[in-house]
Coordinates of C-alpha atoms in Angstrom, one line a residue:
M1 CA 4.4 13.3 -10.6
F2 CA 3.2 12.0 -7.1
F3 CA 3.0 15.6 -5.9
Y4 CA 1.7 17.1 -9.3
L5 CA -1.0 19.5 -7.5
R6 CA -0.6 23.0 -9.0
N7 CA -0.7 25.0 -5.9
R8 CA -3.8 23.2 -4.5
V9 CA -3.3 20.9 -1.6
S10 CA -5.9 18.7 -0.3
L11 CA -6.3 17.8 3.4
P12 CA -4.8 14.4 3.2
L13 CA -1.8 15.6 1.4
A14 CA -1.2 18.7 4.0
I15 CA -1.4 16.1 6.8
A16 CA 0.6 13.5 5.3
T17 CA 3.4 16.1 4.5
S18 CA 3.5 17.1 8.2
C19 CA 3.8 13.5 9.2
L20 CA 6.4 12.2 6.5
A21 CA 8.7 15.5 6.6
G22 CA 10.0 14.4 10.1
L23 CA 9.9 10.6 9.7
P24 CA 13.6 9.7 9.3
L25 CA 14.4 11.9 12.4
A26 CA 11.2 11.1 14.0
A27 CA 11.0 14.2 16.3
T28 CA 12.5 17.0 14.4
G29 CA 13.4 19.9 16.9
Q30 CA 13.5 17.7 19.9
E31 CA 17.1 16.8 20.6
A32 CA 16.4 14.8 23.7
S33 CA 13.8 12.6 21.7
Q34 CA 16.1 12.1 18.9
A35 CA 19.0 11.1 21.1
A36 CA 16.6 8.4 22.9
C37 CA 15.5 6.9 19.5
S38 CA 19.2 7.0 18.1
E39 CA 20.4 5.1 21.1
R40 CA 18.6 1.9 19.8
T41 CA 21.2 0.2 17.7
L42 CA 19.4 -3.1 17.2
L43 CA 18.3 -3.7 13.5
H44 CA 14.7 -4.0 14.4
A45 CA 14.8 -0.6 15.9
K46 CA 15.7 0.9 12.4
G47 CA 12.6 2.3 10.3
T48 CA 12.3 1.8 6.6
L49 CA 11.2 4.3 4.0
N50 CA 9.6 2.8 1.0
L51 CA 8.6 4.2 -2.4
R52 CA 6.2 2.0 -4.6
I53 CA 5.1 2.5 -8.1
D54 CA 2.1 0.6 -9.6
N55 CA 1.4 0.7 -13.4
D56 CA -0.2 -1.5 -15.9
M57 CA 2.7 -0.6 -18.3
F58 CA 4.8 -3.0 -16.0
G59 CA 2.5 -5.9 -16.7
G60 CA 4.0 -6.2 -20.1
L61 CA 0.7 -6.7 -22.1
D62 CA 0.3 -3.0 -23.4
Q63 CA -2.6 -2.2 -21.1
D64 CA -3.7 1.1 -19.9
Q65 CA -7.0 0.4 -18.1
G66 CA -8.4 -0.6 -14.8
Y67 CA -6.2 0.2 -12.1
S68 CA -3.9 2.0 -14.4
N69 CA -1.3 3.7 -12.1
G70 CA -0.7 4.3 -8.4
F71 CA 2.1 5.7 -6.2
L72 CA 2.6 5.1 -2.5
M73 CA 5.3 6.5 -0.1
S74 CA 5.4 4.9 3.2
W75 CA 7.4 4.6 6.3
V76 CA 7.7 1.6 8.6
S77 CA 8.8 2.6 12.0
P78 CA 11.4 1.0 14.3
N79 CA 10.1 -1.5 17.1
L80 CA 8.2 0.9 19.4
V81 CA 7.7 1.0 23.3
N82 CA 4.2 2.5 22.6
Y83 CA 2.2 4.3 20.1
R84 CA 1.6 7.5 22.2
D85 CA 5.0 8.4 23.7
D86 CA 7.8 6.7 21.7
P87 CA 10.4 9.4 20.6
C88 CA 10.8 7.4 17.3
L89 CA 7.5 8.6 16.1
P90 CA 6.8 12.2 15.0
R91 CA 5.1 14.3 17.5
I92 CA 2.0 14.8 15.4
V93 CA 1.6 11.0 14.9
R94 CA 1.9 10.5 18.6
G95 CA -0.9 13.1 19.0
L96 CA -3.0 11.3 16.6
N97 CA -2.5 7.9 18.3
R98 CA -4.2 9.2 21.4
Y99 CA -7.4 9.3 19.6
L100 CA -6.9 5.9 17.5
E101 CA -6.4 3.6 20.5
F102 CA -9.3 1.2 19.2
L103 CA -6.9 0.3 16.1
Q104 CA -4.0 -0.4 18.2
P105 CA -3.6 -4.2 18.7
G106 CA -2.7 -5.8 22.1
G107 CA -1.1 -8.9 23.3
F108 CA 2.4 -8.7 21.5
D109 CA 6.1 -9.2 21.8
E110 CA 6.9 -6.5 19.2
Q111 CA 5.0 -3.4 17.9
N112 CA 5.5 -0.9 15.2
M113 CA 3.7 1.5 13.0
I114 CA 3.3 2.4 9.3
I115 CA 2.4 5.8 7.8
G116 CA 1.5 6.0 4.2
L117 CA 0.5 8.5 1.3
G118 CA -0.8 7.0 -1.8
Q119 CA -2.5 8.3 -5.0
M120 CA -4.4 5.8 -7.2
M121 CA -6.2 6.3 -10.6
Y122 CA -8.6 4.0 -12.4
T123 CA -9.6 4.4 -16.1
P124 CA -11.7 2.6 -18.7
N125 CA -10.2 0.6 -21.6
D126 CA -10.6 3.4 -24.3
R127 CA -8.7 6.5 -24.0
R128 CA -10.1 8.3 -27.0
P129 CA -13.8 9.1 -26.2
S130 CA -14.6 12.3 -24.5
D131 CA -18.1 11.2 -23.9
L132 CA -19.2 8.8 -21.2
I133 CA -18.6 5.1 -21.7
P134 CA -21.6 3.5 -20.0
D135 CA -20.4 -0.1 -20.4
D136 CA -17.0 0.5 -18.8
R137 CA -15.7 1.3 -15.3
P138 CA -15.8 5.0 -14.3
F139 CA -12.8 7.3 -14.3
A140 CA -11.7 7.5 -10.6
G141 CA -8.8 9.0 -8.6
A142 CA -8.2 8.7 -5.0
L143 CA -5.6 10.3 -2.6
L144 CA -5.3 8.5 0.7
L145 CA -3.4 8.9 3.9
S146 CA -3.0 5.7 5.9
L147 CA -2.0 5.0 9.6
G148 CA -1.4 1.2 10.3
Y149 CA -0.7 -0.5 13.6
N150 CA 1.3 -4.0 13.9
A151 CA 1.4 -6.3 16.7
R152 CA 3.7 -9.4 16.4
R153 CA 4.0 -12.6 18.6
G154 CA 6.5 -15.1 17.3
D155 CA 5.3 -16.1 13.8
S156 CA 2.0 -14.1 14.0
L157 CA 1.2 -10.7 13.0
R158 CA -1.9 -8.5 13.6
T159 CA -2.4 -5.4 11.6
S160 CA -5.0 -2.8 11.9
Q161 CA -5.1 0.2 9.5
I162 CA -7.2 3.5 8.8
R163 CA -7.1 5.0 5.5
F164 CA -8.8 8.2 4.9
G165 CA -8.9 11.0 1.9
M166 CA -10.7 12.0 -1.1
V167 CA -12.0 10.5 -4.4
G168 CA -12.8 12.8 -7.3
P169 CA -11.2 15.7 -8.8
A170 CA -9.8 16.9 -5.6
A171 CA -7.5 13.7 -5.7
R172 CA -5.8 15.3 -8.8
A173 CA -5.4 11.9 -10.6
K174 CA -6.2 13.5 -14.0
Q175 CA -3.4 16.0 -13.6
T176 CA -1.0 13.1 -12.5
Q177 CA -1.8 10.9 -15.3
N178 CA -1.6 13.6 -17.8
A179 CA 1.8 14.5 -16.7
W180 CA 3.0 11.0 -16.5
H181 CA 1.5 10.2 -20.2
D182 CA 3.3 13.5 -21.4
L183 CA 6.5 12.3 -20.0
I184 CA 6.4 8.9 -21.6
G185 CA 5.0 10.1 -24.8
V186 CA 1.6 8.3 -24.6
D187 CA -1.8 10.0 -25.7
R188 CA -3.9 11.3 -22.8
F189 CA -7.3 9.9 -21.7
H190 CA -10.1 12.3 -22.9
G191 CA -12.9 11.2 -20.7
W192 CA -11.8 12.5 -17.3
D193 CA -14.8 15.1 -17.0
H194 CA -16.8 12.0 -16.2
Q195 CA -14.8 11.0 -13.2
L196 CA -16.3 10.2 -9.9
R197 CA -17.4 13.4 -7.9
N198 CA -15.7 14.6 -4.9
E199 CA -16.3 12.5 -1.7
A200 CA -14.4 12.1 1.5
V201 CA -13.6 8.5 2.2
V202 CA -12.6 6.2 5.2
Q203 CA -11.6 2.8 5.3
L204 CA -10.9 0.6 8.3
L205 CA -9.0 -2.7 7.8
H206 CA -7.8 -5.6 10.0
E207 CA -5.8 -8.4 9.0
R208 CA -4.1 -11.5 10.6
R209 CA -0.9 -13.1 9.1
T210 CA 0.7 -16.3 10.3
R211 CA 3.7 -18.1 9.1
V212 CA 2.8 -21.6 8.6
T213 CA 6.2 -23.1 8.2
R214 CA 9.9 -22.1 7.6
Q215 CA 12.7 -24.2 6.4
A216 CA 16.2 -23.1 6.0
G217 CA 19.4 -25.0 5.3
A218 CA 23.0 -24.4 6.6
D219 CA 23.8 -22.7 3.3
G220 CA 21.2 -20.1 3.7
W221 CA 18.8 -21.3 1.2
G222 CA 15.3 -21.8 2.3
W223 CA 11.5 -21.2 1.9
D224 CA 8.5 -20.1 4.0
L225 CA 4.7 -20.0 3.7
T226 CA 2.4 -17.6 5.3
R227 CA -1.4 -17.3 5.3
H228 CA -3.6 -14.3 5.9
W229 CA -7.2 -13.3 6.4
G230 CA -8.8 -10.0 7.1
A231 CA -11.7 -7.6 6.2
S232 CA -12.2 -3.9 5.2
L233 CA -15.2 -1.5 6.0
G234 CA -15.9 1.9 4.8
N235 CA -17.2 3.9 1.9
F236 CA -13.9 3.5 -0.1
A237 CA -14.1 -0.5 0.0
T238 CA -15.8 -3.1 2.1
Y239 CA -14.8 -6.8 1.6
A240 CA -13.5 -9.9 3.4
N241 CA -10.3 -11.4 2.1
T242 CA -7.9 -14.6 2.5
G243 CA -4.9 -15.7 0.9
G244 CA -1.2 -16.7 1.2
E245 CA 2.4 -16.2 0.1
W246 CA 5.3 -18.7 -0.7
R247 CA 8.8 -17.5 -0.5
F248 CA 12.0 -19.2 -1.8
G249 CA 15.6 -17.7 -1.7
L250 CA 18.8 -16.9 0.0
H251 CA 18.6 -15.8 3.6
L252 CA 14.9 -15.1 3.7
P253 CA 14.0 -12.0 5.6
D254 CA 12.2 -12.6 8.9
D255 CA 9.3 -10.1 8.1
L256 CA 6.4 -12.3 7.5
G257 CA 5.8 -11.3 3.8
T258 CA 7.1 -9.3 0.9
A259 CA 4.3 -6.4 1.2
P260 CA 1.9 -7.4 -1.7
L261 CA -0.4 -5.2 -3.2
R262 CA -3.3 -5.2 -0.9
P263 CA -3.5 -2.3 1.6
A264 CA -2.9 -4.3 4.9
G265 CA -0.2 -6.1 3.0
E266 CA 1.8 -2.8 3.2
N267 CA 2.3 -3.4 6.8
T268 CA 5.4 -5.5 7.7
S269 CA 7.1 -6.1 10.9
P270 CA 10.8 -4.9 11.6
L271 CA 13.5 -7.2 10.4
H272 CA 15.1 -9.5 13.3
A273 CA 18.3 -9.9 11.2
A274 CA 19.9 -8.9 7.9
R275 CA 23.2 -9.6 6.1
N276 CA 24.5 -6.0 6.1
G277 CA 26.9 -5.7 3.1
D278 CA 25.8 -9.0 1.7
W279 CA 23.4 -9.8 -1.1
S280 CA 20.2 -11.8 -0.6
G281 CA 17.0 -12.2 -2.4
H282 CA 14.2 -14.5 -3.0
L283 CA 11.3 -15.3 -5.4
F284 CA 7.6 -15.1 -4.1
V285 CA 4.2 -16.2 -5.2
A286 CA 1.3 -14.5 -3.4
L287 CA -2.6 -15.0 -3.7
D288 CA -5.4 -12.9 -2.3
A289 CA -9.1 -13.6 -2.9
R290 CA -11.9 -11.0 -1.8
W291 CA -15.7 -11.1 -1.4
V292 CA -16.4 -7.4 -2.4
L293 CA -19.6 -5.8 -0.8
H294 CA -18.5 -2.1 -2.0
D295 CA -15.9 -0.8 -4.2
I296 CA -16.4 3.1 -4.7
T297 CA -14.3 2.9 -8.0
L298 CA -16.9 0.6 -9.4
D299 CA -20.1 1.2 -7.7
G300 CA -19.8 5.0 -7.9
N301 CA -20.3 7.7 -5.4
A302 CA -22.3 6.8 -2.3
F303 CA -24.0 10.2 -1.7
K304 CA -24.2 11.7 -5.3
A305 CA -25.2 10.4 -8.8
S306 CA -22.4 9.2 -10.7
H307 CA -21.3 6.6 -13.3
N308 CA -21.1 2.9 -12.1
V309 CA -20.9 -0.7 -13.3
D310 CA -22.4 -4.0 -12.3
K311 CA -19.3 -5.4 -10.1
R312 CA -18.6 -8.9 -9.5
P313 CA -18.8 -10.2 -5.9
F314 CA -15.7 -12.3 -6.0
V315 CA -12.3 -10.9 -7.2
A316 CA -8.9 -12.7 -6.9
D317 CA -5.3 -11.6 -7.3
I318 CA -2.2 -13.7 -8.0
G319 CA 1.0 -12.1 -8.0
Y320 CA 4.7 -13.3 -8.5
G321 CA 8.1 -11.7 -8.5
A322 CA 11.4 -11.2 -6.9
A323 CA 12.9 -9.0 -4.0
V324 CA 16.7 -8.4 -3.5
Y325 CA 18.4 -7.0 -0.5
H326 CA 21.8 -5.3 -0.1
G327 CA 23.0 -3.5 3.0
A328 CA 20.2 -1.0 4.0
W329 CA 18.5 -1.3 0.6
R330 CA 15.7 -3.4 -0.8
I331 CA 14.2 -3.6 -4.2
A332 CA 11.2 -5.8 -5.2
F333 CA 9.3 -6.3 -8.5
A334 CA 6.0 -8.0 -8.9
R335 CA 3.6 -8.8 -11.6
Y336 CA -0.1 -9.2 -10.7
H337 CA -3.0 -10.9 -12.7
R338 CA -6.4 -9.9 -11.4
S339 CA -9.9 -11.5 -12.3
R340 CA -12.4 -9.5 -13.9
E341 CA -14.0 -6.9 -11.4
F342 CA -17.1 -6.2 -13.2
R343 CA -19.6 -7.8 -15.8
G344 CA -18.8 -7.0 -19.4
Q345 CA -15.0 -6.1 -18.7
K346 CA -13.2 -7.0 -21.7
D347 CA -9.6 -7.8 -20.5
V348 CA -8.2 -9.5 -17.5
P349 CA -6.2 -6.7 -15.7
V350 CA -2.4 -7.3 -15.5
Y351 CA 0.0 -4.7 -14.0
G352 CA 3.3 -4.5 -12.2
T353 CA 4.7 -2.8 -9.1
I354 CA 8.3 -1.9 -8.1
T355 CA 9.1 -1.0 -4.7
I356 CA 12.4 0.6 -3.4
G357 CA 13.1 0.7 0.3
R358 CA 16.0 1.8 2.6
R359 CA 16.4 1.3 6.3
F360 CA 17.4 4.3 8.5

């Protein structure tokens, strides 16, 4: 489904395929580099491969509207010596990093990187009309490649990220959604001919995360609280955001968060410790509030005439869920409630997300 592209490959997908193909080995074809990377035996020197699936079907309210579906494949690198020469990064990524030094935070005890490829689709409430629905959000699809940089010092994490790709038919969201709906036996949406037009998009993000407190007992049960604030700039989305996350469970991971749905929240630091072979897990509640200046999926194309709606300037998400760890594996499920994003929106969006990850 994620790569349902029918012989047509967009630039972001081509680049991402090159990046992701060598991630677990980091430097395929370079035996010396592989050996140098594999010599690191500490847990926080291991990378993590994640697959995340978002769908309003997981929200449990029989919705199929708004942020309707999304896929994200990402790789969180091991702890790195640097971003340009570390053999744990694929060669193509090391080359790109030479031109992205302005995104790479300084002043750290540890640093790592995340590479992701995601597809997202947005639809109005009614799937039946083939005509334009003027009082509901536009059909929109996005295909984005992301490069993120983390710098951690103690209980603080700084994250910078660049996302770039395409919005419009080139993102192939219509084809992906049709394939998914055919698979699960649900009627297709008929209005995709009115989706946003092709537009190259770029988004720069910066976020700072701090663990405010952490309490743990001798039996392994404990809780922690983190806060975050940040901003995004670009023709895909421009906003300022702030929020926090509370977690409670057995043997909480020392990773400053459970990777909530916001883009910069995908960036997590390498684990300092884990209980290989043992089970652990926790519950979490996360909140994020945004002051939105621009959202292409609501405001429409920046350089071409397209359908748009009157967006609301303030939007908030509250999410809650659970994460379970066993050995090198991790699975997390979350349910999100989002405030109405535009004037006249009928339903409050509710959707769920499932993330499966494995350390390598």
